[in-house]
PDB file of C-alpha atoms in Angstrom:
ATOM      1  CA  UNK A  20      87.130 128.024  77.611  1.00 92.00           C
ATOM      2  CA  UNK A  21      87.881 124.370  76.988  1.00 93.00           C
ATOM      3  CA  UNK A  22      91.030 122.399  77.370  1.00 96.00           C
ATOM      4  CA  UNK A  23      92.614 120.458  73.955  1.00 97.00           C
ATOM      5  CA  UNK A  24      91.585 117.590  75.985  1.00 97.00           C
ATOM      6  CA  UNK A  25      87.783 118.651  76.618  1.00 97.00           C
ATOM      7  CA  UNK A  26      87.805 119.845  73.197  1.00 97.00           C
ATOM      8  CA  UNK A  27      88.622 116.758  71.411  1.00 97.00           C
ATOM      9  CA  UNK A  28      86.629 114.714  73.919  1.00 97.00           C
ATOM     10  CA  UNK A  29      83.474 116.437  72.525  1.00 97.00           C
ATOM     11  CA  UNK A  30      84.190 116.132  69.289  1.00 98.00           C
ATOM     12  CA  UNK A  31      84.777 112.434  69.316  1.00 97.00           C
ATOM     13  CA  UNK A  32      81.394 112.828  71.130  1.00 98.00           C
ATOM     14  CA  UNK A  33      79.732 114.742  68.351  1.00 98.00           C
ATOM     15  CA  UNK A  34      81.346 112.352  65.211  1.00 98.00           C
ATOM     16  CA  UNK A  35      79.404 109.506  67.535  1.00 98.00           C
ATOM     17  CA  UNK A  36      76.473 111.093  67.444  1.00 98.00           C
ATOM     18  CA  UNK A  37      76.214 111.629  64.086  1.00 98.00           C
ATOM     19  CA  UNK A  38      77.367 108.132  63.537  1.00 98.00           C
ATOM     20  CA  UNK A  39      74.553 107.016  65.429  1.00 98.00           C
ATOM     21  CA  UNK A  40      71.971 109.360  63.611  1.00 98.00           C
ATOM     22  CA  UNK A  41      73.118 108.304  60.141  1.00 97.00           C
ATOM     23  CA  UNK A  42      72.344 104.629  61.516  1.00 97.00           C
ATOM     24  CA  UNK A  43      68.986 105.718  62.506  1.00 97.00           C
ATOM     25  CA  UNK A  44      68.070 107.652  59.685  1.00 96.00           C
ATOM     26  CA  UNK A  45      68.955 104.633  57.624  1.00 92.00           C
ATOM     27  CA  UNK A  46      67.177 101.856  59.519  1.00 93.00           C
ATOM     28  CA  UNK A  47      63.998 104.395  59.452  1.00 94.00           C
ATOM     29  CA  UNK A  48      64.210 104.709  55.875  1.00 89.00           C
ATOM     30  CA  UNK A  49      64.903 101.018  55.210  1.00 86.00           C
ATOM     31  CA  UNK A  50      61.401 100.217  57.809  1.00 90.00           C
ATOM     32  CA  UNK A  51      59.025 103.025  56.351  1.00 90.00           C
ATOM     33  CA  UNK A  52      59.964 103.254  52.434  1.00 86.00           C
ATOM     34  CA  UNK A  53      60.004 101.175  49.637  1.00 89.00           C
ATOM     35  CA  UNK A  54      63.709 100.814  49.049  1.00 80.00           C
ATOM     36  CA  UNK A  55      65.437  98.670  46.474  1.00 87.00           C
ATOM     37  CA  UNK A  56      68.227  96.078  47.702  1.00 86.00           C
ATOM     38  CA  UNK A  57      70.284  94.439  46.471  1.00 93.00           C
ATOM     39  CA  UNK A  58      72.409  91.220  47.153  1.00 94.00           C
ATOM     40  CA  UNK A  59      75.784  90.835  47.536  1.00 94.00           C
ATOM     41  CA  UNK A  60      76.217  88.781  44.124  1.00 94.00           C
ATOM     42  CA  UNK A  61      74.645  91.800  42.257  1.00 96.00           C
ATOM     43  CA  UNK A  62      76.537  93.767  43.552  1.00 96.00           C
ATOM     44  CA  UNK A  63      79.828  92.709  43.606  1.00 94.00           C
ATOM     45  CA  UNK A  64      79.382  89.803  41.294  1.00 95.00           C
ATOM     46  CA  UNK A  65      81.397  86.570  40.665  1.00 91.00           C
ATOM     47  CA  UNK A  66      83.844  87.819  43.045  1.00 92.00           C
ATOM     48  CA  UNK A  67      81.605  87.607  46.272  1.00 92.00           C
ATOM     49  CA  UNK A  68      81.794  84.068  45.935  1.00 92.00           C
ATOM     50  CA  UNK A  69      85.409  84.167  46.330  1.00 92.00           C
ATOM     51  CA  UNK A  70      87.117  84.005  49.526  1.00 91.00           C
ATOM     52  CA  UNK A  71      89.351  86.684  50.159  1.00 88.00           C
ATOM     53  CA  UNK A  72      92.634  87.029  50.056  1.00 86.00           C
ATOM     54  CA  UNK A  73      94.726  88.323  52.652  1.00 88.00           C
ATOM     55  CA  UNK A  74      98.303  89.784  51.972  1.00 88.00           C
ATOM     56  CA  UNK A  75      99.735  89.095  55.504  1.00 88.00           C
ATOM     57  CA  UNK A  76     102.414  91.573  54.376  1.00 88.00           C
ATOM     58  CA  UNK A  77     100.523  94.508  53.480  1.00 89.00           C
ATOM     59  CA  UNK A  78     101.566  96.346  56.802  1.00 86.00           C
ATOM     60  CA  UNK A  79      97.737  96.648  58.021  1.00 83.00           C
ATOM     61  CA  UNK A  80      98.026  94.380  60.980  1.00 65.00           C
TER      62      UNK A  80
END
C-alpha cells in the first residue's frame, strides 16, 4: 500500500521517464533514418521572421 504522497511521487517519476524515452526514441530516429526536416520559415512562414509579441496582460506571468 502506498501513501497519496508515494503515489504521486511515482507517477511524476513514470511521466519523466517516458518524457525521457520519447526524447530518445526521437534523437535515434533522427541519427539512424532518413528523415525529412524542415526549417522554421517552411514551416511557419513569413511569420517566423517576426518577433513576437507579448501581451504583458494576458495573465500568464
Amino acid at each position: 500500500m502506498l501513501t497519496q504522497k508515494q503515489y504521486e511521487s511515482l507517477n511524476r517519476e513514470i511521466e519523466a521517464l517516458y518524457d525521457q524515452l520519447a526524447d530518445l526514441m526521437a534523437e535515434n530516429r533522427l541519427l539512424t533514418e532518413t528523415v525529412p526536416t524542415f526549417s522554421d520559415m517552411e514551416v511557419r512562414g513569413a511569420i517566423a521572421t517576426e518577433s513576437p509579441v507579448i501581451d504583458e496582460e494576458d495573465g500568464w506571468e
